[in-house]
Amino acid sequence: SKASAKSSKSRGVTIVDKHSSKKWKPREKTVGVFRPSCDAYTPRMGNRAIKYKAAEERPSVEKMSSTMGTIQRPNFRDALRRVAIILHQHIVKIERRFETGIRGIDDTGLFKSSMREYFSEDNFATPRYKCSIVRVPMARPGVVYSMRKIRVVYNTPTTDEIYEFAHQLFKKVQLSSECSIVCLIYVEKLMEVAKVPLVSNTWKPIFMCGLLLASKVWQDLSSWNIEFASVYPQFSLDAINRLELQFLKSIKWDLYISSSLYAKYYFALRSLLEKSGFRDRYNQMVGGIGGIAASEAIKISKRSEAVKEEALLQLSRSM
């Protein structure tokens, strides 16, 4: 009857017709699949046919050239900026994953929350303490003090912060220009194989260890762990050694990079600026509208104009 049907709906009971042809299917849980940058940002040809063009109709080499340099010798500043943009994109997306659903857990199973604590910066950075001295009259000489550990608050870094974190290492340790691309390959391999999330409290140890392994594998004269500890004093030598071993175990000691994989990442980074969102952020990093370099350039131009006026004034007085 209609009354019984209404009461059953109000109680939350569903009536299933046994003779119905439709079968009830359990809801399938969505499982996330990691997509590396070499696949995500490589332009696709699709079904477009490549038409032949005569030599005079083809674009010149100057127009086809990129600020990233060649595949044998990429421009390390330009490549590092593009790597910083991709890492920032990873951090923002993964942070959003952990915020939705049950807080602190990735519902799709793409990343493990336990690996987030495993590679947390708190496990490797030297803790800092705040010391408070209390003056108390005492019969014997001494000092009464208390120590409190400073709690670090991790925020989502900007692309400029990621770039500057690695740029100081490139300047002091003299890393080769290919290390930024190799580092990105190792970082994404760690994310894919070990399901390690790249978030606000894990990106510094992971990025630093990726550069360390890239230097040891790619360069003939590789850097030492003590050199990285001198550039980043918050990480001790023992902490860097533990981090390196942890990183290698997580990727199952697989450091091999084929020439085709390196070329994939290079051309993916090169075609990154074809998307408007990435192009705007890149222009801001190199000194576009709203960038730090743009404001500094304006200050320098004003200062040089003032020096020029003063020089002309002194020259007119002398004449």
Short mmCIF file of C-alpha atoms in Angstrom, two decimals:
data_model
loop_
_atom_site.label_atom_id
_atom_site.label_comp_id
_atom_site.label_asym_id
_atom_site.label_seq_id
_atom_site.Cartn_x
_atom_site.Cartn_y
_atom_site.Cartn_z
CA SER A 1 0.00 0.00 0.00
CA LYS A 2 0.98 3.67 -0.32
CA ALA A 3 1.02 4.19 3.45
CA SER A 4 3.40 1.29 4.02
CA ALA A 5 5.65 2.50 1.24
CA LYS A 6 5.87 5.98 2.79
CA SER A 7 6.63 4.56 6.25
CA SER A 8 9.36 2.36 4.84
CA LYS A 9 10.96 5.34 3.12
CA SER A 10 10.90 7.39 6.31
CA ARG A 11 12.69 4.59 8.17
CA GLY A 12 15.34 4.32 5.46
CA VAL A 13 14.37 0.79 4.37
CA THR A 14 14.54 0.02 0.65
CA ILE A 15 12.29 -2.59 -0.93
CA VAL A 16 13.90 -4.59 -3.73
CA ASP A 17 11.73 -6.44 -6.25
CA LYS A 18 12.97 -10.02 -6.60
CA HIS A 19 11.55 -10.32 -10.10
CA SER A 20 13.31 -7.20 -11.31
CA SER A 21 15.78 -7.76 -14.14
CA LYS A 22 18.24 -5.17 -12.76
CA LYS A 23 20.89 -6.56 -10.44
CA TRP A 24 22.36 -4.59 -7.60
CA LYS A 25 26.06 -3.97 -8.00
CA PRO A 26 28.35 -2.97 -5.12
CA ARG A 27 29.99 0.42 -5.42
CA GLU A 28 33.52 0.05 -6.66
CA LYS A 29 36.25 1.96 -4.90
CA THR A 30 38.20 4.30 -7.15
CA VAL A 31 41.91 3.64 -7.19
CA GLY A 32 44.26 6.43 -8.17
CA VAL A 33 47.01 5.91 -10.72
CA PHE A 34 50.14 8.04 -10.59
CA ARG A 35 50.91 9.83 -13.83
CA PRO A 36 54.51 11.03 -14.22
CA SER A 37 55.33 14.37 -15.76
CA CYS A 38 56.81 12.82 -18.90
CA ASP A 39 53.32 11.52 -19.74
CA ALA A 40 51.23 14.34 -18.32
CA TYR A 41 52.92 17.27 -20.08
CA THR A 42 54.18 15.72 -23.32
CA PRO A 43 52.17 17.11 -26.26
CA ARG A 44 50.11 14.53 -28.13
CA MET A 45 49.80 14.36 -31.90
CA GLY A 46 46.47 12.50 -31.85
CA ASN A 47 45.00 11.86 -35.27
CA ARG A 48 46.58 14.92 -36.83
CA ALA A 49 48.51 14.24 -39.99
CA ILE A 50 51.96 15.76 -40.42
CA LYS A 51 52.09 17.64 -43.72
CA TYR A 52 55.28 18.14 -45.64
CA LYS A 53 56.62 21.69 -45.85
CA ALA A 54 59.28 22.97 -48.14
CA ALA A 55 62.52 24.30 -46.65
CA GLU A 56 61.58 27.94 -47.29
CA GLU A 57 58.22 27.50 -45.52
CA ARG A 58 59.66 25.99 -42.35
CA PRO A 59 60.31 28.18 -39.30
CA SER A 60 63.85 29.30 -38.64
CA VAL A 61 66.04 27.69 -36.02
CA GLU A 62 65.89 30.87 -33.89
CA LYS A 63 62.12 30.59 -33.61
CA MET A 64 62.27 26.89 -32.83
CA SER A 65 64.95 27.29 -30.14
CA SER A 66 63.95 27.29 -26.48
CA THR A 67 65.34 29.09 -23.42
CA MET A 68 65.83 25.66 -21.87
CA GLY A 69 68.84 24.91 -24.05
CA THR A 70 69.64 21.65 -25.78
CA ILE A 71 69.09 18.10 -24.58
CA GLN A 72 72.86 17.60 -24.17
CA ARG A 73 73.38 20.85 -22.27
CA PRO A 74 70.15 22.33 -20.82
CA ASN A 75 70.11 25.73 -19.19
CA PHE A 76 70.16 24.81 -15.49
CA ARG A 77 68.30 27.94 -14.29
CA ASP A 78 65.52 27.52 -16.83
CA ALA A 79 65.22 23.77 -16.26
CA LEU A 80 65.25 24.27 -12.49
CA ARG A 81 62.40 26.79 -12.76
CA ARG A 82 60.29 24.31 -14.71
CA VAL A 83 61.07 21.52 -12.23
CA ALA A 84 60.06 23.85 -9.38
CA ILE A 85 56.72 24.52 -11.11
CA ILE A 86 56.01 20.79 -11.45
CA LEU A 87 56.97 20.04 -7.84
CA HIS A 88 54.75 22.87 -6.65
CA GLN A 89 51.91 21.40 -8.70
CA HIS A 90 52.46 18.01 -7.07
CA ILE A 91 52.46 19.51 -3.56
CA VAL A 92 49.25 21.48 -4.11
CA LYS A 93 47.37 18.51 -5.60
CA ILE A 94 48.51 16.01 -2.95
CA GLU A 95 47.72 18.41 -0.11
CA ARG A 96 44.23 18.71 -1.57
CA ARG A 97 43.94 14.91 -1.67
CA PHE A 98 44.70 14.57 2.03
CA GLU A 99 42.31 17.38 2.98
CA THR A 100 39.28 15.79 1.29
CA GLY A 101 37.47 12.82 2.85
CA ILE A 102 39.02 11.52 6.05
CA ARG A 103 41.65 14.05 7.07
CA GLY A 104 45.18 12.72 6.81
CA ILE A 105 44.24 9.73 4.61
CA ASP A 106 44.24 9.51 0.82
CA ASP A 107 40.95 7.82 -0.13
CA THR A 108 42.19 6.72 -3.56
CA GLY A 109 45.15 4.78 -2.14
CA LEU A 110 47.58 6.60 -4.41
CA PHE A 111 49.77 7.71 -1.47
CA LYS A 112 50.33 6.28 1.99
CA SER A 113 49.94 8.41 5.08
CA SER A 114 52.58 6.28 6.83
CA MET A 115 55.15 7.29 4.19
CA ARG A 116 54.29 10.90 4.88
CA GLU A 117 55.56 10.46 8.43
CA TYR A 118 58.44 8.29 7.22
CA PHE A 119 59.90 11.12 5.10
CA SER A 120 58.82 13.99 7.32
CA GLU A 121 61.31 16.81 7.76
CA ASP A 122 61.04 16.46 11.54
CA ASN A 123 62.82 13.08 11.30
CA PHE A 124 65.91 14.60 9.67
CA ALA A 125 66.14 18.30 10.56
CA THR A 126 68.03 19.21 13.72
CA PRO A 127 65.50 20.35 16.35
CA ARG A 128 65.72 23.88 17.73
CA TYR A 129 65.05 24.87 21.33
CA LYS A 130 64.15 28.11 23.05
CA CYS A 131 66.08 28.67 26.26
CA SER A 132 64.63 30.85 29.05
CA ILE A 133 66.88 31.86 31.94
CA VAL A 134 65.30 32.68 35.31
CA ARG A 135 67.14 34.82 37.84
CA VAL A 136 66.66 33.34 41.29
CA PRO A 137 68.72 34.29 44.37
CA MET A 138 70.72 31.21 45.29
CA ALA A 139 73.28 30.40 47.96
CA ARG A 140 75.44 28.56 45.47
CA PRO A 141 76.41 29.90 42.05
CA GLY A 142 74.28 28.52 39.26
CA VAL A 143 71.66 29.29 36.67
CA VAL A 144 68.04 28.17 36.50
CA TYR A 145 66.76 27.79 32.95
CA SER A 146 64.13 25.97 30.92
CA MET A 147 64.30 24.62 27.37
CA ARG A 148 61.31 24.34 25.08
CA LYS A 149 61.37 22.72 21.66
CA ILE A 150 60.32 25.06 18.87
CA ARG A 151 57.46 23.58 16.89
CA VAL A 152 57.82 24.08 13.15
CA VAL A 153 54.71 24.96 11.16
CA TYR A 154 54.88 23.73 7.57
CA ASN A 155 53.09 25.71 4.88
CA THR A 156 52.70 25.02 1.18
CA PRO A 157 55.83 26.47 -0.50
CA THR A 158 55.74 28.76 -3.50
CA THR A 159 57.55 28.04 -6.75
CA ASP A 160 60.13 30.71 -5.86
CA GLU A 161 60.89 29.02 -2.52
CA ILE A 162 61.39 25.65 -4.21
CA TYR A 163 63.63 27.23 -6.83
CA GLU A 164 65.76 29.15 -4.31
CA PHE A 165 66.13 26.03 -2.12
CA ALA A 166 67.84 24.17 -4.96
CA HIS A 167 69.52 27.16 -6.62
CA GLN A 168 71.81 27.80 -3.65
CA LEU A 169 72.95 24.19 -3.89
CA PHE A 170 73.69 24.53 -7.62
CA LYS A 171 75.82 27.62 -6.95
CA LYS A 172 77.83 26.28 -3.99
CA VAL A 173 78.27 22.61 -4.98
CA GLN A 174 78.53 23.23 -8.75
CA LEU A 175 75.97 20.67 -9.89
CA SER A 176 75.65 19.99 -13.60
CA SER A 177 72.69 21.34 -15.55
CA GLU A 178 71.18 17.88 -16.10
CA CYS A 179 70.85 17.17 -12.37
CA SER A 180 67.54 19.00 -12.04
CA ILE A 181 65.91 16.78 -14.68
CA VAL A 182 67.42 13.59 -13.21
CA CYS A 183 66.28 14.70 -9.76
CA LEU A 184 62.70 15.07 -11.00
CA ILE A 185 62.83 11.52 -12.39
CA TYR A 186 63.99 10.12 -9.02
CA VAL A 187 61.42 12.12 -7.04
CA GLU A 188 58.54 10.93 -9.20
CA LYS A 189 59.87 7.37 -9.09
CA LEU A 190 59.74 7.57 -5.29
CA MET A 191 56.17 8.87 -5.48
CA GLU A 192 55.11 6.11 -7.87
CA VAL A 193 56.94 3.08 -6.45
CA ALA A 194 56.84 3.75 -2.70
CA LYS A 195 53.65 5.89 -2.71
CA VAL A 196 55.41 8.71 -0.87
CA PRO A 197 53.39 11.94 -0.88
CA LEU A 198 55.18 15.18 -1.74
CA VAL A 199 53.66 17.63 0.75
CA SER A 200 54.69 20.65 2.80
CA ASN A 201 56.63 18.65 5.41
CA THR A 202 58.31 16.16 3.05
CA TRP A 203 59.38 18.10 -0.05
CA LYS A 204 62.67 19.46 1.33
CA PRO A 205 64.24 16.09 2.35
CA ILE A 206 62.97 14.38 -0.80
CA PHE A 207 64.12 17.16 -3.15
CA MET A 208 67.54 17.42 -1.49
CA CYS A 209 68.10 13.65 -1.58
CA GLY A 210 66.99 13.56 -5.23
CA LEU A 211 69.63 16.13 -6.10
CA LEU A 212 72.23 14.20 -4.10
CA LEU A 213 71.54 10.95 -5.96
CA ALA A 214 71.40 12.78 -9.30
CA SER A 215 74.86 14.22 -8.62
CA LYS A 216 76.31 10.82 -7.68
CA VAL A 217 74.81 9.01 -10.67
CA TRP A 218 75.12 11.66 -13.38
CA GLN A 219 78.33 13.55 -12.61
CA ASP A 220 81.85 12.23 -13.01
CA LEU A 221 82.99 14.25 -10.01
CA SER A 222 80.02 13.79 -7.72
CA SER A 223 79.29 15.76 -4.57
CA TRP A 224 79.85 14.46 -1.06
CA ASN A 225 77.20 14.24 1.62
CA ILE A 226 79.21 16.59 3.83
CA GLU A 227 78.95 19.27 1.12
CA PHE A 228 75.16 19.06 1.22
CA ALA A 229 75.28 19.30 5.02
CA SER A 230 77.33 22.51 4.74
CA VAL A 231 74.80 24.06 2.34
CA TYR A 232 71.80 22.99 4.44
CA PRO A 233 72.98 23.20 8.08
CA GLN A 234 69.56 22.15 9.39
CA PHE A 235 70.35 18.64 8.10
CA SER A 236 73.28 16.95 9.81
CA LEU A 237 75.61 14.52 8.04
CA ASP A 238 74.12 11.57 9.91
CA ALA A 239 70.59 12.66 8.94
CA ILE A 240 71.56 12.95 5.25
CA ASN A 241 73.10 9.46 5.35
CA ARG A 242 69.92 8.03 6.87
CA LEU A 243 67.78 9.89 4.34
CA GLU A 244 69.83 8.60 1.42
CA LEU A 245 69.56 4.99 2.61
CA GLN A 246 65.82 5.41 3.19
CA PHE A 247 65.34 6.87 -0.29
CA LEU A 248 67.28 4.05 -1.96
CA LYS A 249 65.38 1.33 -0.10
CA SER A 250 62.06 2.91 -1.06
CA ILE A 251 62.84 2.92 -4.79
CA LYS A 252 64.35 -0.60 -4.47
CA TRP A 253 67.83 0.64 -5.42
CA ASP A 254 66.68 1.28 -8.99
CA LEU A 255 68.71 4.29 -10.17
CA TYR A 256 68.88 3.35 -13.84
CA ILE A 257 67.63 6.01 -16.28
CA SER A 258 67.42 5.13 -19.95
CA SER A 259 68.19 7.67 -22.64
CA SER A 260 64.59 7.54 -23.88
CA LEU A 261 63.22 8.31 -20.40
CA TYR A 262 65.56 11.28 -20.00
CA ALA A 263 64.53 12.56 -23.43
CA LYS A 264 60.85 12.18 -22.47
CA TYR A 265 61.29 14.33 -19.38
CA TYR A 266 63.37 16.90 -21.25
CA PHE A 267 60.78 17.44 -23.98
CA ALA A 268 57.94 17.38 -21.43
CA LEU A 269 59.65 20.19 -19.52
CA ARG A 270 60.36 22.02 -22.76
CA SER A 271 56.69 21.93 -23.84
CA LEU A 272 55.49 22.84 -20.35
CA LEU A 273 55.00 26.52 -21.19
CA GLU A 274 52.44 25.74 -23.89
CA LYS A 275 49.81 25.66 -21.14
CA SER A 276 48.72 29.15 -20.10
CA GLY A 277 48.70 28.45 -16.35
CA PHE A 278 52.30 27.24 -16.31
CA ARG A 279 53.39 30.02 -18.65
CA ASP A 280 52.03 32.72 -16.33
CA ARG A 281 53.83 31.26 -13.32
CA TYR A 282 57.05 30.91 -15.29
CA ASN A 283 56.88 34.56 -16.40
CA GLN A 284 56.44 35.64 -12.79
CA MET A 285 59.50 33.63 -11.74
CA VAL A 286 61.74 35.13 -14.41
CA GLY A 287 60.56 38.67 -13.73
CA GLY A 288 57.20 39.12 -15.40
CA ILE A 289 54.35 41.25 -14.11
CA GLY A 290 54.18 41.03 -10.36
CA GLY A 291 57.50 39.22 -10.06
CA ILE A 292 60.28 40.14 -7.65
CA ALA A 293 62.80 40.65 -10.44
CA ALA A 294 60.49 43.18 -12.13
CA SER A 295 60.35 45.42 -9.05
CA GLU A 296 64.12 45.16 -8.64
CA ALA A 297 64.60 46.14 -12.27
CA ILE A 298 62.44 49.22 -11.76
CA LYS A 299 64.54 50.24 -8.74
CA ILE A 300 67.77 49.80 -10.71
CA SER A 301 66.45 51.85 -13.62
CA LYS A 302 65.44 54.70 -11.30
CA ARG A 303 68.79 54.59 -9.51
CA SER A 304 70.73 54.62 -12.79
CA GLU A 305 68.63 57.53 -14.04
CA ALA A 306 69.48 59.51 -10.89
CA VAL A 307 73.21 58.76 -11.30
CA LYS A 308 73.01 59.86 -14.93
CA GLU A 309 71.35 63.16 -14.01
CA GLU A 310 73.96 63.81 -11.32
CA ALA A 311 76.82 63.09 -13.76
CA LEU A 312 75.34 65.45 -16.35
CA LEU A 313 74.93 68.15 -13.71
CA GLN A 314 78.57 67.89 -12.61
CA LEU A 315 79.70 67.92 -16.23
CA SER A 316 77.73 71.12 -16.93
CA ARG A 317 79.24 72.81 -13.85
CA SER A 318 82.79 71.93 -14.92
CA MET A 319 82.22 73.42 -18.36
#
